[in-house]
Amino acid sequence: MADIDAYKDKFSDSGRRVLETALDESRRRDQNYVSIEHVLHAVAREEDDLFTSTMRDLAVDPRSVRLLIEKRLDSGRQHTGKGFRIAPETTELFKRAMDRARSQGRRVIDGSDMIFLPVRNGWLRPMYDEVIVDEAQDMTTAQLEIALGVMKPTGRMAVVGDNRQAIFGFRGADSNSLDRLKQELNADELGLTRTYRCGKVIVERAQGFVPDLEADENNPDGEIVEVNTSKIVDMAGPGDFILSRINAPIVSIAMQLLRRGKRTRILGRDIGKGLVALVRKLRANSVPDFHRKVEAWAKKEHERLEAQIEEAKPGRKATIQSKMEGITDQADMLISLAEDATGMDQIISRIEDLFSKDETGVDGLVTCSSVHKAKGLEANRVFVLQDTMRSWNIEEQNIEYVAITRAKQTLVIASQNFEVK
């Protein structure tokens, strides 16, 4: 079996979470090696939605698969030598996942790449006469192969997607998925250009990104309001969304809302898990020590990535830059969460409270979220932190388009540049 240390630098943040969860489960069982079952167990925990949808695509009950994984782990073997080892079949899985990542211009394995397992193990069976793929623009290459693999040779596939909502390139989504499927299936294309969600003036703003978008004649007129960012805490109420390109600004706003007695949640349980893991990893003795260690961690991670960027190809450079921004975002979130904290336990408690559930405003909460987490959701009133938006490439423009089209009735554009009224 191979040494686990040889693979630790080959994973992205989401990939590391899956790997660490697999390692934790192995440690808990005193097995000291990573098998396919450990990886599947970790994917089921860290990428729950992806795992569940993939198992259903394979026509198997996700709960039954989880029980089977537990049964296999219960009877798993134990490595008694030094360190953690990787089972040969797991090594093969990692190699194939890495090949898939490289084919998409990435040099590290994401958590979603682990779902390549059904393809790698030949579990796909062409059993369906009709397959419907929704949100196709967000699917990874492995997910697309699964969808094609479960369709009978004589079957039909309906693919629903919007290339202007393709915002998950950082997670390994195949940006050419719609065109690829259209070509492979020799498919006809039917446009869905009418929205029944957004007010008419909101649609007019969205047309700056998608000119052929149109509002249904029965949609309300809607409204667009411009406010200084400082007014959000006063204005926001139950049911509202506050959306940002990055997470740190909404953490700061969420903390202010809580101090005002306004019930608030941040979407992204996985984000919360990652922050808690990082807090524990830093092992700070006090809040001042925590500040120092967060800054040192961010500096070290940036230096590590900067060393890679000079020799990287253009596509890889964009990925590294995105990771560097993610490091800054995490550090800024942790600093905001540590504000006025009395100790490390309080910081962890704040994270767990804020990120405890992916709830929206239906139960009287103000919902703070990154645009990515809010995709597919909607609210009558949506605040968009305009200063966090960018426009230097198509995916960034798509992110702003997704943000403004979450609003049904009122779109509030917030910026520090607007006059305080």
Coordinates of C-alpha atoms in Angstrom, one line a residue:
M1 CA 0.0 0.0 0.0
A2 CA 1.2 3.6 -0.8
D3 CA 2.0 6.2 1.9
I4 CA -0.8 8.8 2.4
D5 CA 1.7 11.6 2.7
A6 CA 2.5 11.3 -1.0
Y7 CA -1.0 12.6 -1.8
K8 CA -1.7 15.4 0.6
D9 CA -0.6 18.2 -1.7
K10 CA -2.6 16.8 -4.6
F11 CA -6.1 17.9 -3.3
S12 CA -8.0 21.2 -3.3
D13 CA -9.7 22.4 -0.2
S14 CA -12.8 20.3 -0.9
G15 CA -10.7 17.3 -1.8
R16 CA -8.7 17.7 1.5
R17 CA -12.0 17.7 3.5
V18 CA -12.9 14.4 1.9
L19 CA -9.5 13.0 2.5
E20 CA -9.4 14.2 6.1
T21 CA -12.8 12.8 6.8
A22 CA -11.7 9.4 5.4
L23 CA -8.6 9.6 7.6
D24 CA -10.6 10.5 10.6
E25 CA -12.9 7.5 10.1
S26 CA -9.9 5.2 9.6
R27 CA -8.4 6.5 12.9
R28 CA -11.6 6.1 14.7
R29 CA -11.7 2.5 13.7
D30 CA -7.9 2.1 14.4
Q31 CA -7.5 0.8 10.8
N32 CA -4.7 3.2 9.7
Y33 CA -5.3 2.9 6.0
V34 CA -7.6 4.4 3.4
S35 CA -9.8 2.1 1.4
I36 CA -12.4 2.8 -1.3
E37 CA -15.0 2.4 1.5
H38 CA -13.4 5.1 3.6
V39 CA -13.4 7.5 0.6
L40 CA -17.1 6.7 -0.2
H41 CA -18.0 7.2 3.5
A42 CA -16.2 10.6 3.4
V43 CA -17.9 11.7 0.1
A44 CA -21.3 10.8 1.5
R45 CA -20.6 13.1 4.5
E46 CA -18.8 16.0 2.8
E47 CA -20.6 16.0 -0.6
D48 CA -24.0 14.7 0.6
D49 CA -26.1 16.2 -2.2
L50 CA -23.7 15.0 -4.9
F51 CA -23.5 11.5 -3.4
T52 CA -27.3 11.2 -3.0
S53 CA -28.1 12.4 -6.6
T54 CA -25.3 10.1 -8.1
M55 CA -26.6 7.0 -6.2
R56 CA -30.1 7.8 -7.5
D57 CA -28.8 8.1 -11.0
L58 CA -27.4 4.6 -10.6
A59 CA -30.9 3.4 -9.5
V60 CA -29.7 2.5 -6.0
D61 CA -31.0 3.7 -2.6
P62 CA -28.4 6.1 -1.0
R63 CA -29.3 4.9 2.5
S64 CA -28.7 1.3 1.5
V65 CA -25.3 2.2 0.0
R66 CA -24.4 4.0 3.3
L67 CA -25.4 0.9 5.3
L68 CA -23.3 -1.3 3.0
I69 CA -20.3 1.0 3.4
E70 CA -20.6 0.8 7.2
K71 CA -20.8 -3.0 7.0
R72 CA -17.7 -3.1 4.8
L73 CA -15.9 -0.8 7.1
D74 CA -16.8 -2.9 10.1
S75 CA -15.1 -5.9 8.6
G76 CA -12.2 -3.9 7.1
R77 CA -8.6 -4.9 7.6
Q78 CA -6.0 -3.1 9.8
H79 CA -2.6 -1.7 8.8
T80 CA -0.2 -2.3 11.7
G81 CA 2.9 -0.6 10.3
K82 CA 4.0 3.0 10.6
G83 CA 1.8 5.9 9.3
F84 CA -1.3 5.8 7.2
R85 CA -1.4 3.8 4.0
I86 CA -3.5 3.8 0.9
A87 CA -5.1 0.6 -0.5
P88 CA -4.1 -0.2 -4.1
E89 CA -7.7 0.3 -5.4
T90 CA -7.8 3.7 -3.7
T91 CA -4.4 4.7 -5.3
E92 CA -5.9 3.8 -8.7
L93 CA -9.0 5.9 -7.9
F94 CA -6.8 8.9 -7.0
K95 CA -4.7 8.5 -10.2
R96 CA -7.8 8.5 -12.4
A97 CA -9.3 11.4 -10.5
M98 CA -6.0 13.3 -11.0
D99 CA -6.1 12.5 -14.8
R100 CA -9.6 13.9 -14.9
A101 CA -8.6 17.0 -13.1
R102 CA -5.7 17.6 -15.4
S103 CA -7.9 17.1 -18.5
Q104 CA -9.8 20.2 -17.2
G105 CA -6.7 22.2 -16.6
R106 CA -6.5 21.6 -12.8
R107 CA -3.6 20.1 -10.9
V108 CA -5.4 19.1 -7.8
I109 CA -8.3 16.7 -7.0
D110 CA -11.6 18.3 -5.9
G111 CA -14.1 16.6 -3.5
S112 CA -16.5 16.2 -6.5
D113 CA -13.8 14.3 -8.5
M114 CA -14.3 11.4 -6.0
I115 CA -17.7 10.7 -7.5
F116 CA -15.7 9.3 -10.5
L117 CA -15.7 6.0 -8.5
P118 CA -18.9 4.6 -10.2
V119 CA -17.3 5.3 -13.6
R120 CA -13.9 3.8 -12.6
N121 CA -15.5 0.7 -11.1
G122 CA -17.8 0.0 -14.1
W123 CA -20.9 0.3 -12.0
L124 CA -22.9 2.0 -14.7
R125 CA -25.7 0.0 -16.3
P126 CA -27.7 1.3 -19.3
M127 CA -31.1 0.8 -17.7
Y128 CA -33.2 3.9 -18.5
D129 CA -35.3 4.7 -21.5
E130 CA -35.4 8.4 -20.6
V131 CA -32.8 10.4 -18.6
I132 CA -33.4 14.0 -17.6
V133 CA -30.4 16.1 -16.6
D134 CA -31.1 19.3 -14.8
E135 CA -28.6 22.2 -14.1
A136 CA -26.3 20.5 -16.7
Q137 CA -24.0 23.6 -16.8
D138 CA -22.9 22.7 -13.2
M139 CA -22.1 19.1 -13.8
T140 CA -18.6 17.7 -13.7
T141 CA -17.3 15.5 -16.6
A142 CA -17.7 12.4 -14.3
Q143 CA -21.4 13.3 -13.6
L144 CA -22.0 13.7 -17.3
E145 CA -20.5 10.3 -18.0
I146 CA -22.8 8.8 -15.3
A147 CA -25.8 10.3 -17.0
L148 CA -24.8 9.0 -20.4
G149 CA -23.8 5.6 -18.9
V150 CA -27.2 4.8 -17.4
M151 CA -29.2 5.6 -20.6
K152 CA -30.1 2.7 -22.9
P153 CA -28.6 2.8 -26.4
T154 CA -32.1 3.4 -27.7
G155 CA -33.0 5.9 -24.9
R156 CA -33.6 9.6 -24.9
M157 CA -32.1 12.3 -22.8
A158 CA -33.5 15.7 -22.0
V159 CA -30.9 18.2 -20.8
V160 CA -31.9 21.4 -19.0
G161 CA -29.3 24.1 -18.4
D162 CA -28.3 27.7 -18.8
N163 CA -24.8 28.5 -19.8
R164 CA -25.2 32.0 -18.3
Q165 CA -25.6 30.3 -14.9
A166 CA -22.3 28.4 -15.2
I167 CA -20.5 29.6 -12.0
F168 CA -18.9 26.4 -10.6
G169 CA -15.8 26.1 -12.7
F170 CA -13.7 26.2 -9.6
R171 CA -15.4 23.0 -8.4
G172 CA -14.6 21.1 -11.6
A173 CA -17.8 21.8 -13.5
D174 CA -17.4 21.2 -17.2
S175 CA -18.0 24.6 -18.8
N176 CA -18.6 23.0 -22.2
S177 CA -21.1 20.5 -20.8
L178 CA -24.2 21.8 -22.7
D179 CA -22.4 22.0 -26.0
R180 CA -20.8 18.6 -25.4
L181 CA -24.1 16.9 -24.7
K182 CA -25.8 18.7 -27.6
Q183 CA -23.1 17.4 -30.0
E184 CA -22.9 13.8 -28.6
L185 CA -26.7 13.4 -28.6
N186 CA -27.2 15.2 -31.8
A187 CA -29.9 17.1 -29.8
D188 CA -32.4 19.7 -30.8
E189 CA -32.2 23.0 -28.8
L190 CA -35.3 24.6 -27.4
G191 CA -34.9 28.0 -25.8
L192 CA -36.4 29.0 -22.5
T193 CA -35.9 32.7 -22.4
R194 CA -38.9 33.8 -20.3
T195 CA -38.8 34.3 -16.5
Y196 CA -41.8 34.2 -14.3
R197 CA -39.8 35.1 -11.2
C198 CA -38.3 38.6 -11.5
G199 CA -40.0 42.0 -11.7
K200 CA -39.8 43.7 -15.0
V201 CA -37.3 46.3 -14.0
I202 CA -35.1 43.6 -12.6
V203 CA -35.2 41.8 -15.9
E204 CA -34.2 45.0 -17.7
R205 CA -31.1 45.1 -15.6
A206 CA -30.4 41.4 -16.2
Q207 CA -30.7 42.0 -19.9
G208 CA -27.3 43.7 -19.6
F209 CA -25.9 40.2 -19.2
V210 CA -28.5 38.1 -21.1
P211 CA -30.1 40.2 -23.8
D212 CA -32.7 37.6 -24.8
L213 CA -34.1 37.2 -21.3
E214 CA -37.7 38.5 -21.1
A215 CA -40.3 39.0 -18.3
D216 CA -43.7 37.4 -18.5
E217 CA -46.4 40.0 -19.1
N218 CA -48.0 39.0 -15.7
N219 CA -44.8 39.6 -13.7
P220 CA -44.9 42.6 -11.3
D221 CA -43.1 45.8 -12.2
G222 CA -40.6 45.3 -9.4
E223 CA -38.1 47.9 -8.2
I224 CA -34.4 48.5 -7.9
V225 CA -33.1 50.5 -5.0
E226 CA -29.5 51.7 -4.5
V227 CA -28.2 52.1 -0.9
N228 CA -25.0 52.6 0.9
T229 CA -23.7 49.3 2.3
S230 CA -23.9 50.7 5.8
K231 CA -27.7 50.8 5.6
I232 CA -28.2 47.0 5.1
V233 CA -28.2 46.2 8.8
D234 CA -31.0 48.8 9.4
M235 CA -33.1 47.7 6.4
A236 CA -32.7 43.8 6.4
G237 CA -35.6 41.8 7.8
P238 CA -37.1 38.3 7.9
G239 CA -37.2 36.7 4.5
D240 CA -34.5 38.9 2.9
F241 CA -31.4 37.6 1.2
I242 CA -28.0 39.3 1.4
L243 CA -25.7 38.1 -1.4
S244 CA -22.0 38.5 -1.9
R245 CA -19.4 37.3 -4.4
I246 CA -17.2 36.2 -1.4
N247 CA -18.0 35.1 2.1
A248 CA -16.1 37.5 4.4
P249 CA -18.4 40.5 3.9
I250 CA -21.5 38.5 4.8
V251 CA -19.9 37.1 7.9
S252 CA -19.3 40.7 9.1
I253 CA -22.9 41.7 8.2
A254 CA -24.3 38.6 9.9
M255 CA -22.5 39.4 13.1
Q256 CA -23.9 43.0 13.1
L257 CA -27.4 41.7 12.4
L258 CA -27.2 39.3 15.3
R259 CA -26.1 42.1 17.6
R260 CA -29.3 43.9 16.5
G261 CA -31.3 40.9 17.6
K262 CA -32.2 39.9 14.0
R263 CA -32.2 36.2 13.5
T264 CA -29.6 35.4 10.8
R265 CA -28.1 32.3 9.1
I266 CA -25.3 32.0 6.6
L267 CA -25.9 29.3 3.9
G268 CA -23.1 26.8 3.7
R269 CA -22.7 24.1 6.3
D270 CA -19.6 22.8 4.4
I271 CA -18.1 26.3 4.8
G272 CA -18.7 26.2 8.5
K273 CA -17.1 22.7 8.8
G274 CA -14.1 23.9 7.0
L275 CA -13.7 26.9 9.3
V276 CA -14.1 24.9 12.4
A277 CA -11.4 22.4 11.1
L278 CA -9.1 25.3 10.4
V279 CA -9.6 26.8 13.9
R280 CA -8.8 23.5 15.5
K281 CA -5.8 23.0 13.2
L282 CA -4.3 26.4 14.2
R283 CA -4.4 25.4 18.0
A284 CA -4.3 29.0 19.2
N285 CA -4.1 29.6 23.0
S286 CA -6.0 32.9 23.0
V287 CA -7.8 35.3 20.7
P288 CA -4.7 37.4 20.1
D289 CA -2.7 34.3 19.4
F290 CA -5.5 33.2 17.0
H291 CA -5.2 36.5 15.1
R292 CA -1.4 35.9 14.7
K293 CA -1.8 32.3 13.6
V294 CA -4.5 33.2 11.1
E295 CA -2.3 35.8 9.5
A296 CA 0.7 33.5 9.5
W297 CA -1.4 30.7 7.9
A298 CA -2.7 33.0 5.2
K299 CA 0.8 34.3 4.4
K300 CA 2.3 30.8 4.2
E301 CA -0.5 29.6 1.9
H302 CA -0.1 32.6 -0.3
E303 CA 3.6 32.1 -0.6
R304 CA 3.1 28.5 -1.4
L305 CA 0.7 29.3 -4.2
E306 CA 2.7 32.3 -5.5
A307 CA 5.6 29.9 -6.0
Q308 CA 3.4 27.8 -8.3
I309 CA 1.9 30.7 -10.3
E310 CA 5.1 31.8 -12.2
E311 CA 5.4 28.4 -14.1
A312 CA 1.7 27.8 -14.5
K313 CA -0.1 27.9 -17.8
P314 CA -2.8 30.7 -18.2
G315 CA -5.7 28.4 -17.3
R316 CA -3.8 27.1 -14.3
K317 CA -2.9 30.6 -13.2
A318 CA -6.6 31.5 -13.0
T319 CA -7.2 28.5 -10.7
I320 CA -4.3 29.4 -8.4
Q321 CA -5.5 33.0 -8.2
S322 CA -8.9 31.8 -7.3
K323 CA -7.4 29.7 -4.5
M324 CA -5.4 32.6 -3.2
E325 CA -8.6 34.7 -3.0
G326 CA -10.2 31.8 -1.2
I327 CA -7.4 31.8 1.4
T328 CA -7.9 35.6 1.9
D329 CA -11.6 35.1 2.2
Q330 CA -11.2 32.4 4.9
A331 CA -8.8 34.5 6.9
D332 CA -11.1 37.5 6.7
M333 CA -14.0 35.4 7.9
L334 CA -12.1 34.1 10.8
I335 CA -11.0 37.6 11.9
S336 CA -14.6 38.8 11.7
L337 CA -15.8 35.8 13.8
A338 CA -13.2 36.4 16.4
E339 CA -14.2 40.0 17.0
D340 CA -15.0 40.5 20.7
A341 CA -14.7 36.8 21.3
T342 CA -13.5 35.7 24.8
G343 CA -11.8 32.5 23.7
M344 CA -11.5 29.8 21.0
D345 CA -14.6 27.9 22.2
Q346 CA -16.7 31.0 21.5
I347 CA -15.3 31.4 18.0
I348 CA -16.2 27.8 17.2
S349 CA -19.6 28.2 18.8
R350 CA -20.3 31.3 16.6
I351 CA -19.3 29.4 13.5
E352 CA -21.5 26.4 14.4
D353 CA -24.5 28.7 15.2
L354 CA -24.2 30.8 12.0
F355 CA -23.6 27.9 9.6
S356 CA -25.7 25.3 11.4
K357 CA -28.4 24.8 8.8
D358 CA -28.9 25.8 5.2
E359 CA -32.1 27.5 6.0
T360 CA -33.6 30.3 4.0
G361 CA -35.9 33.1 5.0
V362 CA -39.1 31.0 5.1
D363 CA -38.9 30.7 8.9
G364 CA -38.2 34.3 9.7
L365 CA -34.5 34.5 9.2
V366 CA -32.3 36.9 7.3
T367 CA -30.3 34.8 4.9
C368 CA -26.7 35.7 4.2
S369 CA -25.1 33.8 1.4
S370 CA -22.5 33.7 -1.3
V371 CA -24.0 33.9 -4.8
H372 CA -22.9 30.3 -5.4
K373 CA -24.8 29.0 -2.4
A374 CA -28.0 31.0 -3.3
K375 CA -28.2 29.6 -6.8
G376 CA -31.6 28.1 -7.4
L377 CA -33.2 30.1 -4.6
E378 CA -35.3 33.3 -4.6
A379 CA -36.6 35.9 -2.3
N380 CA -39.0 38.9 -2.6
R381 CA -36.2 41.3 -1.6
V382 CA -32.5 40.6 -2.3
F383 CA -29.5 42.8 -1.3
V384 CA -26.5 42.4 -3.6
L385 CA -23.1 43.6 -2.3
Q386 CA -22.1 45.3 -5.6
D387 CA -18.5 46.0 -4.4
T388 CA -17.8 42.3 -4.3
M389 CA -18.8 41.7 -7.9
R390 CA -16.3 41.5 -10.8
S391 CA -16.6 41.4 -14.5
W392 CA -13.3 40.4 -15.9
N393 CA -14.5 37.1 -17.5
I394 CA -17.7 35.3 -18.4
E395 CA -18.0 33.3 -15.2
E396 CA -17.7 36.4 -13.1
Q397 CA -20.4 38.1 -15.2
N398 CA -22.5 35.0 -14.8
I399 CA -22.2 35.3 -11.0
E400 CA -23.6 38.8 -11.0
Y401 CA -26.4 37.7 -13.3
V402 CA -27.3 34.9 -10.9
A403 CA -27.2 37.3 -8.0
I404 CA -29.6 39.9 -9.4
T405 CA -32.1 37.3 -10.7
R406 CA -32.7 35.8 -7.2
A407 CA -34.9 38.9 -6.6
K408 CA -38.6 38.6 -7.3
Q409 CA -39.9 42.0 -6.2
T410 CA -37.1 44.3 -4.9
L411 CA -33.5 44.3 -5.9
V412 CA -31.3 46.4 -3.5
I413 CA -27.9 47.2 -4.9
A414 CA -25.6 48.1 -2.0
S415 CA -22.2 49.8 -2.4
Q416 CA -19.9 51.9 -0.3
N417 CA -19.8 54.4 -3.2
F418 CA -23.5 55.3 -2.8
E419 CA -24.5 58.3 -0.8
V420 CA -25.6 57.6 2.8
K421 CA -29.2 58.8 3.1

